[in-house]
Amino acid sequence: MSRPRVLSGIQPTADSFHLGNYLGALRQWVAMQDSCDAFYCVVDLHAITVPQDPAVLRRRTRVAAAQLFGAGLDPDRCTVFVQSHVPEHVELAWVLGCLTGFGEASRMVQFKDKSAKAGPDTASVGLFTYPILQAADILLYQTDQVPVGEDQRQHLELTRDLAQRFNHRFGETFVIPRPYILPGVAKIADLQDPTIKMSKSSSSPQGIVDVLEDPAAIRRKIGRAVTDAGTEVRADEEAKPGITNLLRIYSALTGEAVASLEQRYAGAGYGTLKKDLADVVVNALAPVRERTEKMLADTDHLDRLLAQGASRARQVAGVTMAAVRDRVGLLPPS
Ligand code: ATP
Ligand code: LTN
């Protein structure tokens, strides 16, 4: 049996990934590179759906790729590439866009949130069609599983609907992908407002722990994380969202069950938990930061790895796109 195909993407929209990205997505990506045939991309075309600076985007695209390798992706065991290096993504997105209903696209919650923030006159058509490009990313690779955080569930549903619609209309062409969402880490919360997700674009700097952040800052932020009334260390999403979030992070990074942590910290108070958690986070992120810095010290090497990744990706994407052109009835050039 061949290994299941996996694809996922991450936007180069900040100078560092955060703990939510790391726990909700990247760690699964690393774990899946051996059991699956995995493709991972830095989705720079998604990043330009909101206003951006060209020099900053170039820098962040490299920093994002370096962090993927820093987190443990191995170019010999998986394919890492930059989305815009594989033009088939945009080509398939156009075809899928022609199968997407306007109302269907209008129901995407992430678009509603982001466009409400930008204002109706500022939100771009690119932001509106963002999930269609995401569907193209996934379907081009005949993907079985898509490791993502909880916030991507609706985009995955749209992707499945589009794949089924295409197959129904034009004949079996796409594998129908399934989301791979790990409970417990699928929604790491903001440290200052544990009712919202930790996010590059909407968290305050104090609410977010960056993967590339220096240890002193990480300790300070965890020490100041908003906790709940009372003193009992207990997971309870409703009554104690702050402590629940800290326990989840702790458990995800150490492998110790939340119930066992509750027992161990019974009577110890929030301060002790936070101090120990800060050590756990600092120790987990330090090697990622060091490896990322090493990758960034040799950008020629990094760019070569990305070129190699893009060439492997194009081989797969090209086959799918040729089938799509044929099924849809686009006349081949002679
Ligand atoms: P933005 O705020 O710019 O939308 P983001 O912080 O949500 O960015 P993305 O690049 O959109 O990050 O997401 C990369 C991956 O990380 C996705 O799989 C997403 O589901 C996951 N992810 C993002 N935030 C969290 C979080 N707080 N908890 C768990 N997973 C998350
Ligand atoms: N929309 C995703 C990023 C993304 C993605 C993908 C994830 C773009 N293309 C393909 C999985 C598969 C996000 O904002 N997190």
Coordinates of C-alpha atoms and ligand atoms in Angstrom, one line a residue:
M1 CA 0.0 0.0 0.0
S2 CA 1.3 3.4 -0.8
R3 CA 1.6 6.0 1.9
P4 CA -1.3 8.5 2.3
R5 CA -0.6 11.8 0.6
V6 CA -0.6 14.9 2.9
L7 CA -0.5 18.6 2.1
S8 CA -0.7 21.6 4.2
G9 CA 0.2 25.3 3.9
I10 CA 1.1 28.2 6.2
Q11 CA 1.2 31.9 5.4
P12 CA 4.3 34.0 5.6
T13 CA 2.4 36.8 7.4
A14 CA 4.7 37.5 10.4
D15 CA 8.4 37.4 11.3
S16 CA 7.8 34.3 13.3
F17 CA 5.3 31.5 13.7
H18 CA 3.6 31.3 17.1
L19 CA 2.9 28.6 19.5
G20 CA -0.6 28.0 18.1
N21 CA 0.9 27.4 14.6
Y22 CA 3.6 25.1 16.1
L23 CA 1.3 22.9 18.2
G24 CA -1.8 23.1 16.0
A25 CA 0.0 22.4 12.7
L26 CA 3.8 22.2 12.4
R27 CA 4.3 19.4 14.9
Q28 CA 1.8 17.2 13.1
W29 CA 3.5 18.1 9.8
V30 CA 6.8 16.9 11.3
A31 CA 5.2 13.7 12.6
M32 CA 3.6 12.9 9.3
Q33 CA 6.7 13.2 7.1
D34 CA 7.6 9.5 7.8
S35 CA 4.2 7.8 7.7
C36 CA 3.0 9.9 4.7
D37 CA 4.0 11.2 1.4
A38 CA 4.0 14.8 2.5
F39 CA 4.0 18.2 0.7
Y40 CA 4.2 21.4 2.7
C41 CA 4.0 24.9 1.2
V42 CA 4.6 28.5 2.3
V43 CA 1.5 30.1 0.8
D44 CA 2.9 33.5 -0.3
L45 CA 0.0 34.0 -2.8
H46 CA -2.4 33.8 0.2
A47 CA -0.3 36.3 2.1
I48 CA -0.9 39.0 -0.7
T49 CA -4.7 38.9 -0.1
V50 CA -4.1 41.6 2.5
P51 CA -2.0 44.7 2.0
Q52 CA 1.7 43.9 2.2
D53 CA 5.2 45.2 1.6
P54 CA 7.2 43.4 -1.1
A55 CA 10.6 43.4 0.7
V56 CA 8.9 42.2 3.9
L57 CA 7.0 39.5 2.1
R58 CA 10.3 38.2 0.5
R59 CA 12.0 38.2 3.9
R60 CA 9.1 36.5 5.6
T61 CA 8.8 33.8 3.0
R62 CA 12.4 32.8 3.7
V63 CA 11.9 33.0 7.4
A64 CA 8.8 30.9 7.2
A65 CA 10.6 28.2 5.1
A66 CA 13.6 28.3 7.5
Q67 CA 11.2 27.7 10.4
L68 CA 9.7 24.7 8.7
F69 CA 13.1 23.1 8.4
G70 CA 13.9 24.4 11.9
A71 CA 10.8 22.7 13.3
G72 CA 12.1 19.4 12.0
L73 CA 10.9 19.0 8.4
D74 CA 13.6 17.1 6.4
P75 CA 13.9 17.9 2.7
D76 CA 14.9 14.2 2.1
R77 CA 11.7 13.0 3.8
C78 CA 9.1 15.5 2.6
T79 CA 8.6 18.2 -0.1
V80 CA 8.8 21.8 1.1
F81 CA 8.1 24.6 -1.4
V82 CA 6.9 28.1 -2.0
Q83 CA 3.3 28.2 -3.5
S84 CA 4.1 30.8 -6.1
H85 CA 6.9 28.7 -7.5
V86 CA 4.3 26.2 -8.8
P87 CA 2.0 28.2 -11.2
E88 CA -0.5 25.3 -11.4
H89 CA -2.0 26.5 -8.1
V90 CA -3.3 29.6 -9.7
E91 CA -4.4 27.9 -12.8
L92 CA -6.5 25.3 -10.9
A93 CA -7.9 28.0 -8.6
W94 CA -9.4 29.7 -11.7
V95 CA -11.1 26.5 -12.8
L96 CA -12.4 25.8 -9.3
G97 CA -13.5 29.4 -9.0
C98 CA -15.7 28.8 -12.0
L99 CA -17.4 26.0 -10.1
T100 CA -17.9 27.9 -6.9
G101 CA -21.2 29.7 -6.1
F102 CA -21.0 33.3 -5.1
G103 CA -23.2 32.6 -2.1
E104 CA -21.2 29.6 -1.2
A105 CA -18.0 31.7 -1.1
S106 CA -19.8 34.4 0.8
R107 CA -20.5 32.1 3.7
M108 CA -16.8 31.6 4.6
V109 CA -16.4 32.8 8.2
Q110 CA -12.7 33.7 7.9
F111 CA -13.6 36.0 5.0
K112 CA -16.4 37.6 7.0
D113 CA -14.1 38.2 10.0
K114 CA -11.1 39.5 8.0
S115 CA -13.2 41.7 5.6
A116 CA -15.1 43.1 8.6
K117 CA -11.7 44.1 10.1
A118 CA -10.5 45.6 6.8
G119 CA -13.7 47.4 6.0
P120 CA -15.9 46.6 3.0
D121 CA -14.1 49.0 0.6
T122 CA -10.7 47.7 1.6
A123 CA -11.2 43.9 1.4
S124 CA -10.0 42.6 -1.9
V125 CA -11.5 40.1 -4.3
G126 CA -8.4 38.0 -3.6
L127 CA -9.4 37.8 0.1
F128 CA -12.8 36.6 -1.1
T129 CA -11.4 33.9 -3.3
Y130 CA -8.8 32.9 -0.8
P131 CA -10.5 29.5 0.1
I132 CA -10.7 28.6 -3.6
L133 CA -6.9 29.0 -3.9
Q134 CA -6.6 26.9 -0.8
A135 CA -8.8 24.2 -2.4
A136 CA -6.5 24.2 -5.4
D137 CA -3.4 23.8 -3.2
I138 CA -4.9 20.7 -1.7
L139 CA -6.6 19.1 -4.8
L140 CA -3.5 19.5 -7.1
Y141 CA -1.7 16.9 -5.0
Q142 CA -4.5 14.3 -4.8
T143 CA -4.3 14.8 -1.0
D144 CA -5.8 12.3 1.4
Q145 CA -5.2 14.2 4.7
V146 CA -4.7 17.9 5.5
P147 CA -3.2 18.6 9.0
V148 CA -4.6 22.0 10.2
G149 CA -6.0 23.8 13.2
E150 CA -9.7 24.0 14.0
D151 CA -10.1 27.4 12.2
Q152 CA -9.6 25.7 8.8
R153 CA -12.5 23.2 9.1
Q154 CA -14.9 25.2 6.9
H155 CA -12.3 25.7 4.2
L156 CA -11.7 22.0 4.1
E157 CA -15.5 21.4 3.7
L158 CA -15.5 23.8 0.7
T159 CA -12.5 21.9 -0.7
R160 CA -14.3 18.6 -0.4
D161 CA -17.5 20.0 -2.0
L162 CA -15.6 21.4 -4.9
A163 CA -13.7 18.1 -5.5
Q164 CA -17.0 16.2 -5.4
R165 CA -18.7 18.7 -7.7
F166 CA -15.8 18.5 -10.3
N167 CA -15.7 14.7 -10.2
H168 CA -19.5 14.5 -10.6
R169 CA -19.5 17.0 -13.5
F170 CA -16.3 16.0 -15.4
G171 CA -15.5 12.4 -14.2
E172 CA -13.3 11.1 -11.4
T173 CA -10.3 13.4 -11.2
F174 CA -9.7 14.4 -7.5
V175 CA -9.1 12.5 -4.3
I176 CA -11.6 13.8 -1.7
P177 CA -9.4 15.1 1.2
R178 CA -10.0 14.8 4.9
P179 CA -9.0 17.3 7.5
Y180 CA -6.6 16.0 10.2
I181 CA -7.4 18.1 13.3
L182 CA -5.9 17.0 16.6
P183 CA -8.2 17.7 19.6
G184 CA -6.4 19.4 22.4
V185 CA -4.1 21.5 20.2
A186 CA -6.4 22.5 17.4
K187 CA -7.2 25.9 19.1
I188 CA -4.4 27.3 21.3
A189 CA -5.8 30.4 22.9
D190 CA -4.4 33.9 23.1
L191 CA -2.6 34.4 26.5
Q192 CA -4.3 37.7 27.2
D193 CA -7.8 36.7 26.0
P194 CA -8.2 33.0 26.3
T195 CA -11.6 33.1 24.6
I196 CA -10.0 33.9 21.2
K197 CA -7.4 31.9 19.2
M198 CA -3.7 32.9 19.3
S199 CA -3.3 34.6 15.9
K200 CA -0.6 36.3 13.9
S201 CA -3.0 39.0 12.7
S202 CA -5.3 39.6 15.7
S203 CA -3.5 38.8 18.9
S204 CA -1.7 41.5 20.8
P205 CA 2.1 41.0 21.2
Q206 CA 1.5 40.0 24.8
G207 CA -1.1 37.4 23.8
I208 CA 1.2 35.5 21.5
V209 CA 4.3 33.4 22.1
D210 CA 6.5 33.4 19.0
V211 CA 8.6 30.4 18.0
L212 CA 11.6 32.7 17.4
E213 CA 11.2 34.8 20.5
D214 CA 13.9 35.1 23.1
P215 CA 13.5 33.1 26.3
A216 CA 13.2 36.1 28.7
A217 CA 10.3 37.4 26.7
I218 CA 8.6 34.0 26.6
R219 CA 8.9 33.7 30.4
R220 CA 7.5 37.2 30.9
K221 CA 4.5 36.5 28.7
I222 CA 3.6 33.2 30.3
G223 CA 4.1 34.7 33.7
R224 CA 1.6 37.4 32.8
A225 CA -0.9 35.2 31.0
V226 CA -4.5 36.0 32.1
T227 CA -5.7 33.3 34.4
D228 CA -9.1 32.8 36.1
A229 CA -10.7 33.6 39.4
G230 CA -9.8 31.1 42.2
T231 CA -6.6 29.2 42.7
E232 CA -7.3 25.7 41.7
V233 CA -5.3 24.2 38.8
R234 CA -8.1 22.4 36.9
A235 CA -9.1 22.2 33.2
D236 CA -12.5 23.6 32.6
E237 CA -13.1 25.3 29.2
E238 CA -16.1 27.3 30.4
A239 CA -15.1 28.4 33.9
K240 CA -11.3 28.4 33.5
P241 CA -10.3 29.1 29.9
G242 CA -7.0 30.6 30.8
I243 CA -5.7 27.8 33.0
T244 CA -7.2 25.2 30.6
N245 CA -5.1 26.7 27.8
L246 CA -1.9 26.6 29.9
L247 CA -2.6 23.0 30.8
R248 CA -3.1 22.1 27.2
I249 CA 0.1 23.7 26.1
Y250 CA 2.0 22.0 28.9
S251 CA 0.4 18.6 28.1
A252 CA 1.1 18.9 24.3
L253 CA 4.7 19.8 24.8
T254 CA 5.5 17.1 27.5
G255 CA 3.1 14.3 26.6
E256 CA 1.9 14.3 30.2
A257 CA -1.9 14.0 30.4
V258 CA -3.9 17.0 31.6
A259 CA -5.4 14.9 34.4
S260 CA -2.0 14.0 35.6
L261 CA -0.9 17.7 35.6
E262 CA -4.0 18.6 37.5
Q263 CA -3.0 16.1 40.2
R264 CA 0.6 17.2 40.3
Y265 CA -0.2 20.9 40.6
A266 CA -3.1 20.4 43.0
G267 CA -2.6 23.0 45.8
A268 CA 0.5 24.4 44.1
G269 CA -1.2 27.5 42.7
Y270 CA -1.0 29.3 39.3
G271 CA 2.4 30.8 39.9
T272 CA 4.2 27.4 40.1
L273 CA 2.4 26.1 37.1
K274 CA 3.3 29.1 35.0
K275 CA 7.0 29.0 36.1
D276 CA 7.3 25.4 35.1
L277 CA 5.4 25.8 31.9
A278 CA 7.7 28.7 30.9
D279 CA 10.7 26.3 31.3
V280 CA 8.9 23.7 29.2
V281 CA 8.1 26.2 26.4
V282 CA 11.6 27.7 26.4
N283 CA 13.2 24.3 26.2
A284 CA 10.9 23.1 23.4
L285 CA 11.4 26.2 21.2
A286 CA 15.1 26.7 21.7
P287 CA 16.3 24.0 19.3
V288 CA 13.8 25.2 16.7
R289 CA 15.1 28.7 17.0
E290 CA 18.7 27.6 16.7
R291 CA 18.1 25.5 13.6
T292 CA 16.1 28.3 12.0
E293 CA 18.9 30.8 12.6
K294 CA 21.4 28.4 11.0
M295 CA 19.2 28.0 7.9
L296 CA 18.8 31.8 7.6
A297 CA 22.6 32.2 7.8
D298 CA 22.9 30.5 4.4
T299 CA 20.0 31.8 2.2
D300 CA 21.7 30.3 -1.0
H301 CA 21.3 26.9 0.5
L302 CA 17.8 27.6 1.7
D303 CA 16.8 28.8 -1.8
R304 CA 18.3 25.7 -3.3
L305 CA 16.2 23.5 -1.0
L306 CA 13.1 25.4 -2.0
A307 CA 13.9 25.1 -5.7
Q308 CA 14.3 21.4 -5.3
G309 CA 11.0 21.2 -3.4
A310 CA 9.2 23.2 -6.2
S311 CA 10.5 21.0 -8.9
R312 CA 9.2 17.9 -7.0
A313 CA 5.9 19.6 -6.4
R314 CA 5.5 20.6 -10.1
Q315 CA 5.9 17.0 -11.2
V316 CA 2.8 16.0 -9.2
A317 CA 0.9 19.2 -9.9
G318 CA 1.6 19.1 -13.6
V319 CA 0.0 15.6 -13.9
T320 CA -3.2 16.7 -12.1
M321 CA -3.5 20.0 -14.1
A322 CA -3.1 18.2 -17.4
A323 CA -6.0 15.9 -16.5
V324 CA -8.1 18.9 -15.4
R325 CA -7.5 20.8 -18.6
D326 CA -8.5 17.7 -20.6
R327 CA -11.6 17.0 -18.5
V328 CA -12.8 20.6 -18.7
G329 CA -12.4 20.7 -22.5
L330 CA -9.5 23.2 -22.8
L331 CA -8.0 22.7 -26.2
P332 CA -4.3 21.6 -25.9
P333 CA -1.8 23.8 -27.8
S334 CA -0.6 21.8 -30.8
Ligands
ATP1 P1 -3.5 34.8 10.5 O1 -3.8 35.4 11.9 O2 -2.6 35.7 9.7 O3 -4.7 34.2 9.8 P2 -2.7 32.4 11.8 O4 -1.9 32.8 13.0 O5 -4.1 32.0 12.0 O6 -2.5 33.6 10.8 P3 -2.0 30.7 9.6 O7 -0.8 30.9 8.8 O8 -3.3 31.1 9.0 O9 -1.8 31.3 11.1 O10 -2.2 29.2 10.0 C1 -1.2 28.2 9.9 C2 -1.7 26.9 10.6 O11 -1.7 27.1 12.0 C3 -3.1 26.5 10.2 O12 -3.2 25.1 10.1 C4 -3.9 27.0 11.3 O13 -5.1 26.2 11.5 C5 -3.0 26.7 12.5 N1 -3.3 27.6 13.6 C6 -3.3 29.0 13.6 N2 -3.6 29.5 14.8 C7 -3.8 28.4 15.6 C8 -4.1 28.3 17.0 N3 -4.3 29.4 17.8 N4 -4.2 27.0 17.5 C9 -4.0 26.0 16.7 N5 -3.7 26.0 15.4 C10 -3.6 27.2 14.9
LTN2 N1 -5.7 29.0 4.9 C1 -4.7 28.4 5.7 C2 -3.4 28.3 5.0 C3 -3.4 27.4 3.8 C4 -3.6 26.0 3.8 C5 -3.6 25.6 2.5 C6 -3.8 25.0 4.8 C7 -3.4 27.8 2.5 N2 -3.4 26.7 1.7 C8 -3.7 24.3 2.1 C9 -3.9 23.7 4.4 C10 -3.9 23.3 3.1 C11 -4.6 29.2 7.0 O1 -4.9 30.3 7.0 N3 -4.2 28.6 8.0

